[in-house]
XYZ file of C-alpha atoms in Angstrom:
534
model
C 0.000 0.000 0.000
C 1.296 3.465 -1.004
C 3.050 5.714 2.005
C 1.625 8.823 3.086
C 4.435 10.695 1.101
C 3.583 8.912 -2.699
C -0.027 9.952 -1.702
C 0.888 13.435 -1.281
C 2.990 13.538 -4.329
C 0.133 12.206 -6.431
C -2.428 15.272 -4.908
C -4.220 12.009 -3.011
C -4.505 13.536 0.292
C -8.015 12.267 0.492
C -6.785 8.276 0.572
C -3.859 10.099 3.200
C -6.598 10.314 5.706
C -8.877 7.232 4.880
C -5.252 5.281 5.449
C -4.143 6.493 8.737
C -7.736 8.524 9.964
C -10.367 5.803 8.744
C -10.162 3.938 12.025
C -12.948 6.717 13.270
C -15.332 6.166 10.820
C -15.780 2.433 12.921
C -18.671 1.097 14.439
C -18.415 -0.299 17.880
C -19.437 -3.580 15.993
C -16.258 -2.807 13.403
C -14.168 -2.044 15.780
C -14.303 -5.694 18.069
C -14.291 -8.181 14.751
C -10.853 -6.240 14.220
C -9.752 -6.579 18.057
C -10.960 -10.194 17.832
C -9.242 -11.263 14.350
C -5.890 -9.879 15.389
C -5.964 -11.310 18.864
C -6.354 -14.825 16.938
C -3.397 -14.064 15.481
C -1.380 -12.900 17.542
C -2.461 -16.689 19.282
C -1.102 -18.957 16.965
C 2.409 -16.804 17.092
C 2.269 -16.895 21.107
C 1.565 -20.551 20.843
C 5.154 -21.119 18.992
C 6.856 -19.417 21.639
C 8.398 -20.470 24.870
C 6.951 -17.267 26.443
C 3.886 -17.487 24.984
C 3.401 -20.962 26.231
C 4.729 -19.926 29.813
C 2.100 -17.148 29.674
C -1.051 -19.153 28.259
C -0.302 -22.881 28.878
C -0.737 -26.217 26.456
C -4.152 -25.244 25.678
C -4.921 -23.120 22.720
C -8.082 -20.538 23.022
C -9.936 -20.355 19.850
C -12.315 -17.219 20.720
C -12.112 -13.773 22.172
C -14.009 -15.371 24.908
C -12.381 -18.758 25.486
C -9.357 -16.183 25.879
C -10.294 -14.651 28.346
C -11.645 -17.376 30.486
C -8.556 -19.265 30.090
C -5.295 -17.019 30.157
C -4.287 -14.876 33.548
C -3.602 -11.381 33.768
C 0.123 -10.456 33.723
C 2.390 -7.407 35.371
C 5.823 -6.686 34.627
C 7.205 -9.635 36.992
C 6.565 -12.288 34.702
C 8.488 -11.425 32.111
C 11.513 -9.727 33.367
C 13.577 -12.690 33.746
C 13.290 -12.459 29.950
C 13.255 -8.933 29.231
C 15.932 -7.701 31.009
C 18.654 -9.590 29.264
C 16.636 -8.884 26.142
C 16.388 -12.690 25.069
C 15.059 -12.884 21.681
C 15.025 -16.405 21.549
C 11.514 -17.089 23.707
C 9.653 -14.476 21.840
C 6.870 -14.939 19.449
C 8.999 -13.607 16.428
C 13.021 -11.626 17.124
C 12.853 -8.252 18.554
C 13.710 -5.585 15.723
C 14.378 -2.564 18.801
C 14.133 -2.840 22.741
C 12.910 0.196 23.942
C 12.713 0.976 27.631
C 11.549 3.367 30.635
C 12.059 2.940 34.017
C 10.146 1.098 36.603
C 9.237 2.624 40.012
C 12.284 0.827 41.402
C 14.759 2.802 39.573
C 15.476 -0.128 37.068
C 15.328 -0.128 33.237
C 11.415 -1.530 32.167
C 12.505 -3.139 28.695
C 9.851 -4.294 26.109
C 10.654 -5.424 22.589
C 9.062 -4.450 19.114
C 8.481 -6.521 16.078
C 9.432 -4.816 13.192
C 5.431 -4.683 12.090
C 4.902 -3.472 15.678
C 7.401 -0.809 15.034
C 5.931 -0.031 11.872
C 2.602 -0.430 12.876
C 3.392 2.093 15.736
C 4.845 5.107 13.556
C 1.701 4.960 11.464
C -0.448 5.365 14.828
C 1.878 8.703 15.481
C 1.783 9.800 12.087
C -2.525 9.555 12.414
C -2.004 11.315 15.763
C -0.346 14.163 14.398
C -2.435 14.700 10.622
C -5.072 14.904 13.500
C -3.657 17.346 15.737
C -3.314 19.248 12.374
C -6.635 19.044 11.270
C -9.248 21.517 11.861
C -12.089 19.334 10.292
C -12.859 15.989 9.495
C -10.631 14.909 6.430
C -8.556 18.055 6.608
C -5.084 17.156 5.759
C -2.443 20.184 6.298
C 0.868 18.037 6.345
C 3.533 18.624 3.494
C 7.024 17.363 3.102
C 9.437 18.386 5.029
C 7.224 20.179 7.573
C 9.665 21.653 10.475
C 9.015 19.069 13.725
C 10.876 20.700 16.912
C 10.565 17.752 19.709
C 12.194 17.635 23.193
C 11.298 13.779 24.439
C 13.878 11.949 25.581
C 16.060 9.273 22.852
C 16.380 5.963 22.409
C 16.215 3.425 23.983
C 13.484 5.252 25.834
C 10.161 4.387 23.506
C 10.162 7.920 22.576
C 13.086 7.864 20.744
C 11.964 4.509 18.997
C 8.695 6.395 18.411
C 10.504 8.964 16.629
C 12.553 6.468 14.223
C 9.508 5.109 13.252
C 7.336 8.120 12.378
C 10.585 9.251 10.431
C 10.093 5.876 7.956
C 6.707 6.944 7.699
C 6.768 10.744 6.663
C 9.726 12.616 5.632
C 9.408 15.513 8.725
C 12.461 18.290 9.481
C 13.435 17.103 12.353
C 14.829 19.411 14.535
C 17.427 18.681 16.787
C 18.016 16.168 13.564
C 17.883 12.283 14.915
C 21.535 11.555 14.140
C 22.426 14.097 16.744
C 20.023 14.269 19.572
C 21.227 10.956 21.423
C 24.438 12.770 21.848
C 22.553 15.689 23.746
C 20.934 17.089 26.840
C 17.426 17.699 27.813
C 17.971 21.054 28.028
C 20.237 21.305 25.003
C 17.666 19.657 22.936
C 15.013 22.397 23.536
C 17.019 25.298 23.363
C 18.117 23.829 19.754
C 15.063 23.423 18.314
C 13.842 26.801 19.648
C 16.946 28.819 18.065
C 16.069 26.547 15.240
C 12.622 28.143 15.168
C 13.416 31.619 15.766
C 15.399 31.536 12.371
C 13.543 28.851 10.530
C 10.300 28.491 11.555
C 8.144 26.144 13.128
C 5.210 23.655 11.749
C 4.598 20.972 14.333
C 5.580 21.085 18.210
C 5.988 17.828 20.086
C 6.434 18.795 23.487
C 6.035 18.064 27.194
C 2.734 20.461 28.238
C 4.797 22.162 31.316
C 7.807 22.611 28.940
C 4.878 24.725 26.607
C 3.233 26.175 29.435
C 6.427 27.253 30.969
C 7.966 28.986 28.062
C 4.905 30.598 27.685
C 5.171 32.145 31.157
C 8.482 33.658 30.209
C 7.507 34.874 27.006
C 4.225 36.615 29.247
C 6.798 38.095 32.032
C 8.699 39.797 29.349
C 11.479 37.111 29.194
C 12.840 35.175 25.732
C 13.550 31.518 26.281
C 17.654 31.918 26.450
C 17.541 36.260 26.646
C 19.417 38.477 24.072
C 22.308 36.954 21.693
C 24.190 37.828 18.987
C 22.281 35.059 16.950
C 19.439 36.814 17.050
C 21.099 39.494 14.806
C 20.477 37.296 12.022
C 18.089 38.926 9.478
C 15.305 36.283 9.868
C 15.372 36.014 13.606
C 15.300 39.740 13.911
C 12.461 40.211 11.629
C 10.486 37.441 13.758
C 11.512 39.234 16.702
C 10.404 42.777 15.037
C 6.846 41.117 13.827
C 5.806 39.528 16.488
C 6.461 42.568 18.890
C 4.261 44.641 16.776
C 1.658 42.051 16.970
C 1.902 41.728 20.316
C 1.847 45.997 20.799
C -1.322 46.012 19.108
C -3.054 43.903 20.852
C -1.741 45.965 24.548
C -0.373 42.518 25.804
C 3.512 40.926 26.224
C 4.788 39.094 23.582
C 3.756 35.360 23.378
C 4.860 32.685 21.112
C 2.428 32.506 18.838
C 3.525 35.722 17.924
C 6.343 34.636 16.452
C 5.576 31.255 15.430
C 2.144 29.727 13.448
C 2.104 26.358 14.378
C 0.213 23.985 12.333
C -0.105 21.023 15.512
C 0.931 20.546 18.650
C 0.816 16.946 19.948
C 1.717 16.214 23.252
C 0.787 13.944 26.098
C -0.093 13.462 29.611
C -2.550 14.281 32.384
C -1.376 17.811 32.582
C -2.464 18.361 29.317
C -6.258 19.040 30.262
C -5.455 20.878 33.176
C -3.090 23.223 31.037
C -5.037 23.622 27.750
C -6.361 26.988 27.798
C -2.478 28.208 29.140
C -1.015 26.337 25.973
C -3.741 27.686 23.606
C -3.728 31.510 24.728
C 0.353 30.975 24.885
C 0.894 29.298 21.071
C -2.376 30.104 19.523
C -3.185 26.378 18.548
C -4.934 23.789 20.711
C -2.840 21.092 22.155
C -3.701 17.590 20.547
C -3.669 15.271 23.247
C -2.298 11.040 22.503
C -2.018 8.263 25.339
C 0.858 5.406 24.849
C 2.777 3.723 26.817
C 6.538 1.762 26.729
C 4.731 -1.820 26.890
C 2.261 -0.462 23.460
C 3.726 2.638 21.822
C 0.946 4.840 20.768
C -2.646 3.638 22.193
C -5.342 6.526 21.867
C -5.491 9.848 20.154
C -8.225 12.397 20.120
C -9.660 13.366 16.731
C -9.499 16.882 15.098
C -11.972 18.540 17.511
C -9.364 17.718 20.330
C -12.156 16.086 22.737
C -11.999 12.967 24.147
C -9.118 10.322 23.292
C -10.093 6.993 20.676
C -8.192 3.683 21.110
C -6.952 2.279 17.768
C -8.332 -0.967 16.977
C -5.080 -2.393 15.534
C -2.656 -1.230 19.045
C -3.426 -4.023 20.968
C -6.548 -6.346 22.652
C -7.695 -3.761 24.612
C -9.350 -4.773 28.478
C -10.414 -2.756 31.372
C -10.542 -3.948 34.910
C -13.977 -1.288 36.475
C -13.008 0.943 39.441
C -14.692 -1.494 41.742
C -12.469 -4.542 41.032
C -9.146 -2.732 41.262
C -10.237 -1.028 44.071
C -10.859 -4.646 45.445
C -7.427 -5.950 44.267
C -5.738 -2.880 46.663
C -7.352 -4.116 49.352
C -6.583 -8.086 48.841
C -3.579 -8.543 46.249
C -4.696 -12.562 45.501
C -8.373 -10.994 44.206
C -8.796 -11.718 40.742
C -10.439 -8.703 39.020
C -12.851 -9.508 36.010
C -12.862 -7.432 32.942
C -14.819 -5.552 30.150
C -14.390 -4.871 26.639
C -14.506 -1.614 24.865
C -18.076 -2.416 23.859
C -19.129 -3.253 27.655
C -17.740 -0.152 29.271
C -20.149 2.681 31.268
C -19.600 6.305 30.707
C -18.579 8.283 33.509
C -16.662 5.518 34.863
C -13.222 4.922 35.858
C -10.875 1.497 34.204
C -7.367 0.363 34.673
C -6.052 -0.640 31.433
C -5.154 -4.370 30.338
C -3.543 -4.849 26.909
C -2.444 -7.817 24.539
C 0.080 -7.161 21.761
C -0.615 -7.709 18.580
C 2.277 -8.122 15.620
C 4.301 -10.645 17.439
C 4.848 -9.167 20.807
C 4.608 -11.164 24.008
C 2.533 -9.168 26.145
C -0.270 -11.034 27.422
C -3.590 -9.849 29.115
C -1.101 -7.113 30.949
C -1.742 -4.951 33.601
C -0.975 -1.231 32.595
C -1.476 0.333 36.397
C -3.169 3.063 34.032
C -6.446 4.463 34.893
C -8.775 5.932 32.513
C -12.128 7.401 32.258
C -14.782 7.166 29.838
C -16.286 10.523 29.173
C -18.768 9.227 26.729
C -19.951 6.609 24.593
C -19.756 8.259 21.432
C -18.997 11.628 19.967
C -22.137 12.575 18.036
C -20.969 15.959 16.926
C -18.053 14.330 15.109
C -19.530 11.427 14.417
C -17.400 8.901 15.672
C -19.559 6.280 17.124
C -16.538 4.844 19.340
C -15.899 5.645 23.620
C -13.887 9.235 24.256
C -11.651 8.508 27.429
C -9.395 10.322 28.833
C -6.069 9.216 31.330
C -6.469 9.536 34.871
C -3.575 8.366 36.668
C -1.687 5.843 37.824
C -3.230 2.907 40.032
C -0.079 3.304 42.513
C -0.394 6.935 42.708
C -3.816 7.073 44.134
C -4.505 8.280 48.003
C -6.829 6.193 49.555
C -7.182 8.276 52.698
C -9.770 7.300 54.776
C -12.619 4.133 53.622
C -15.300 6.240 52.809
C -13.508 9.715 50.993
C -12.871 7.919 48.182
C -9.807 7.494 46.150
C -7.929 11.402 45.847
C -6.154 11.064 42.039
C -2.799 13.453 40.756
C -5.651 14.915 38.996
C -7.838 16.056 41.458
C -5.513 17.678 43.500
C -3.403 19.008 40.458
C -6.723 20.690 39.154
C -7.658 21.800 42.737
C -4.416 23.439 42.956
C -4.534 25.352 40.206
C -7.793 26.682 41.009
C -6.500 27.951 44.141
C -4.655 30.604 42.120
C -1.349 30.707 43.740
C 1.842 30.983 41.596
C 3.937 28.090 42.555
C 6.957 26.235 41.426
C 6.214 22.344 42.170
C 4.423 20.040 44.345
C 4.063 16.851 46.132
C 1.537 15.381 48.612
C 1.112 11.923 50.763
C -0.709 10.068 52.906
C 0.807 10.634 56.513
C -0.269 9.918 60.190
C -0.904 12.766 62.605
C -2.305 12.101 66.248
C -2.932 7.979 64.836
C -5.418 9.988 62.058
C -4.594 9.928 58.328
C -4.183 13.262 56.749
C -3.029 14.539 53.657
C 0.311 16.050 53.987
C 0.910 18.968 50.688
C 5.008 19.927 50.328
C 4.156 22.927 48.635
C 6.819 25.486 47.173
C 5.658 28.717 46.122
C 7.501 31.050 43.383
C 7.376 33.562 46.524
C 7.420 33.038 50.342
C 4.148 33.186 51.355
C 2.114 31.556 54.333
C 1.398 28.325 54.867
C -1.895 28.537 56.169
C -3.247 30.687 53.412
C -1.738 27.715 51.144
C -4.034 25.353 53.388
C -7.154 27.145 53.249
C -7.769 27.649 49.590
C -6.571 24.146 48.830
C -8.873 22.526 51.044
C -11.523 24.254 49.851
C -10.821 23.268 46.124
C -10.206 20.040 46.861
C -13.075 19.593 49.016
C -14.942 20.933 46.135
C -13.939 18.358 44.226
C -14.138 15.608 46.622
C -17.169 16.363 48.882
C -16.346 13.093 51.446
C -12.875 14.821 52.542
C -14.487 17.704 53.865
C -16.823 14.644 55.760
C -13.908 13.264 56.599
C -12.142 16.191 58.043
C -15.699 17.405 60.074
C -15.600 13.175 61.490
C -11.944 13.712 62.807
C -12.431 17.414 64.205
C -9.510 19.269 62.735
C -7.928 19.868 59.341
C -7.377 16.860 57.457
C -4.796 18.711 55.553
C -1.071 19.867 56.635
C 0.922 21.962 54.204
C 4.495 22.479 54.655
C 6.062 25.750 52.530
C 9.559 24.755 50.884
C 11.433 27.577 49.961
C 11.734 28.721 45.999
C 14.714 26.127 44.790
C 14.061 22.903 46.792
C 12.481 20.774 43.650
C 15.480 22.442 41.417
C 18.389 21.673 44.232
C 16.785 18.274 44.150
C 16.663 17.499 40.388
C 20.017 18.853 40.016
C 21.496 16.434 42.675
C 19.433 13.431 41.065
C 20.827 14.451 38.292
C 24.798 14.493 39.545
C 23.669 10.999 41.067
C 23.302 9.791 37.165
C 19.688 9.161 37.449
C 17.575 8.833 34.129
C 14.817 10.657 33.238
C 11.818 9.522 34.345
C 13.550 9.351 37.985
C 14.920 13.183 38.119
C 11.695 14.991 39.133
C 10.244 13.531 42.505
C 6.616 12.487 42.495
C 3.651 14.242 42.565
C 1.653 11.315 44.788
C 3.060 9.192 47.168
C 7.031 10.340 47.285
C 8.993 8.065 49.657
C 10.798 8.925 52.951
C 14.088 9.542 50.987
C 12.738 12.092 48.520
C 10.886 14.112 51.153
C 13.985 14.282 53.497
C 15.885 15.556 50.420
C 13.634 17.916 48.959
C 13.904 19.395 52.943
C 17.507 19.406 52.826
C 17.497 21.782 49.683
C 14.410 23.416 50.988
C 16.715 24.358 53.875
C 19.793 25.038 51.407
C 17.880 27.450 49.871
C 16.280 29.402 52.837
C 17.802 33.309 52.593
């Protein structure tokens, strides 16, 4: 079949979308006999396999159903013996890339891809992105050699792999260029592909939504990304500078980046991205397009050109979904067995953790993600897309279960409460803690100012009891305040990732935790809380 490039050179950008977009044009109906025939499959290449056999046993299931009655839910566990010394010889078919991220114990999470799965997996991005270009249904705005500015992390972490295989699929710009950005730093990666920008342009934005939202708050306060330099004495770079001042002087407001840059998309990922969409959108002047994926899967969901809720592909993986009520149940007694739902059994309004089986070749096998979504609806009838709109929630492991009847308190929840509460701050982190033999919730707040505490307290418990109606029950049952905030001074979470950093930690492992830090990374973010007191 022809690649999205031969379709664009022939003026077919009409079979462009029906190739990588057609997937929401599904029934519900559609989209399980494609879940069902791929999952039958992907059996009889498990079935070849010593891991596949490990995994699912002599007996071979011959229906979506008979598979799920038969085979157990996995986790990481069972296949790390394998995984970690990246055997290829007990997979379904040889691993063309290992791509990794790392677990919660600080060690490499490996997973290998297929080369179908890695191909399979760039087309996914490559429909995620003519999406978060597309203003309308069927509106595709990509050309060659569109400008893509990106600051993820390389390989071998999946988003490097992801990259590689959107670049077979569409011939992008890629700036820093994918030779060179293994060889660089987080940092030096952005401030590349932004001095890139100011002298080239920019078409498409991949980006983390705080690194947007945060460059936008500079850009507001007066401030350029990296301040004054001679390379902005270049003639193009000067006349974007000049431009986009006058827009901005027109309109009585500080210059923002969108006026000096008209960016066609702007896919990105993560919970944050809901909570800071109207910051991105008044900061770059396009909507963020929002896409869930994961190391174990690659790209999963994407929402569709109205930028709603996210749509699973069909042809990702066998997609599962334990309810709220059975993995609420498996928290309380780990040997519970939770049941599942399909995609065509689930409830809106309701929360899921996610369970997937690869497709292509992979091992993976009826696997716990630890992701939690929600279902926001059934269908979009405005679009008309007939399939569920979700969006991520959280983590299973990063949910405070504070007292039986309050419910479970999600990163969400508080992350939206806290920015209702209006206060400028730098970071955050909150736990369960013990105070008088009562739970509380214990906020390690640092402000961009020294301010107090107890005005901190106040307005966050009353967002979050907005939000969350049985904490405020709870804290009337107990008699006191069910919250305690403790002010860090301005540099703690910095002096922190910078030593994490000198320790050689990776990525994912730099920042602490928004939910449920550890002993060690609150004693630490003190320390520097106290190394940076005036």
């Amino acid at each position: 079949m022809a690649t999205a490039i031969e379709l664009i050179r022939q003026g077919r950008k009409t079979q462009v979308w029906t190739k990588y977009c057609g997937f929401l044009d599904l029934s519900i109906d559609e989209f399980m006999q494609i879940q069902e025939r791929l999952l039958l499959e992907q059996i009889s290449l498990l079935h070849t396999s010593e891991i596949g056999k490990e995994v699912i046993g002599s007996h071979l299931p011959t229906s979506l159903e008979e598979f799920r009655n038969t085979v157990s839910l996995t986790t990481y566990e069972d296949y790390e013996k394998y995984f970690e010394e990246q055997i290829d010889d007990v997979l379904p078919e040889k691993a063309y890339a290992w791509g990794h991220t790392s677990g919660r114990s600080g060690k490499f999470k490996w997973v290998p891809y297929t080369k179908q799965a890695y191909d399979k997996m760039g087309e996914r991005v490559l429909a995620g992105i003519i999406l978060a270009a597309a203003r309308e249904k069927g509106d595709m705005r990509l050309q060659e050699d569109d400008t893509m500015v990106y600051n993820t992390p390389p390989r071998p972490y999946i988003s490097g792999i992801v990259l590689r295989a959107l670049a077979d699929q569409f011939n992008f710009n890629f700036i820093p260029p994918l030779d060179k950005t293994e060889e660089m730093e987080f940092q030096e990666r952005i401030a590349s592909g932004f001095d890139y920008g100011m002298r080239n342009g920019i078409d498409i934005l991949g980006s983390l939504s705080v690194v947007l939202v945060r460059m936008g708050e500079r850009f507001a306060e007066g401030a350029s990304s990296g301040g004054f330099s001679a390379r902005m004495l270049y003639p193009p770079t000067l006349f974007r500078l000049i431009r986009g001042y006058l827009r901005a002087r027109l309109e009585g407001r500080p210059m923002l980046p969108k006026d000096l840059w008209k960016i066609k998309a702007l896919p990105t990922g993560g919970m944050d991205t809901s909570l800071y969409r109207d910051k991105i959108t008044y900061y770059w002047g396009v909507e963020p397009h929002e896409q869930y994926g994961s190391t174990e899967e690659g790209a999963i969901a994407t929402q569709a050109w109205n930028k709603k809720g996210m749509i699973f592909f069909p042809d990702a993986a066998l997609l599962e979904f334990i309810p709220e009520e059975e993995w609420v149940k498996t928290r309380q007694d780990p040997n519970y067995i939770p049941q599942t739902v399909l995609l065509n059994e689930v409830e809106a309004n309701k929360k899921y953790e996610v369970v997937i089986t690869n497709f292509n070749g992979r091992p993976l096998v009826r696997y716990r993600m630890h992701d939690i979504i929600e279902f926001t609806d059934l269908e979009d009838k405005e679009a008309g897309i007939a399939l569920p709109q979700m969006q991520f929630v959280g983590r299973s492991a990063d949910f405070i279960d504070l007292a039986g009847f309050t419910g479970l308190i999600d990163e969400k929840m508080v992350w939206r409460s806290m920015l209702e509460t209006e206060i400028d701050y730098e970071e955050w982190s909150i736990r369960k803690e013990s105070e008088d033999s009562d739970p509380i919730l214990h906020l390690y707040f640092e402000p961009k100012e020294m301010m107090d505490g107890d005005t901190v307290k106040k307005l966050f418990h009353e967002r979050l009891a907005a939000h969350n109606p049985f904490y405020a029950d709870y804290a009337d049952m107990i008699g006191k305040d069910a919250i305690k905030v403790t002010m860090l001074h301005p540099g703690a979470f910095m002096g922190y990732m910078q030593e994490m950093n000198e320790r050689g930690a990776d990525l994912a492992h730099i920042k602490p935790p928004h939910m449920n830090a550890s002993d060690e990374i609150i004693a630490m973010l003190l320390d520097h809380s106290k190394k940076a007191a005036p």
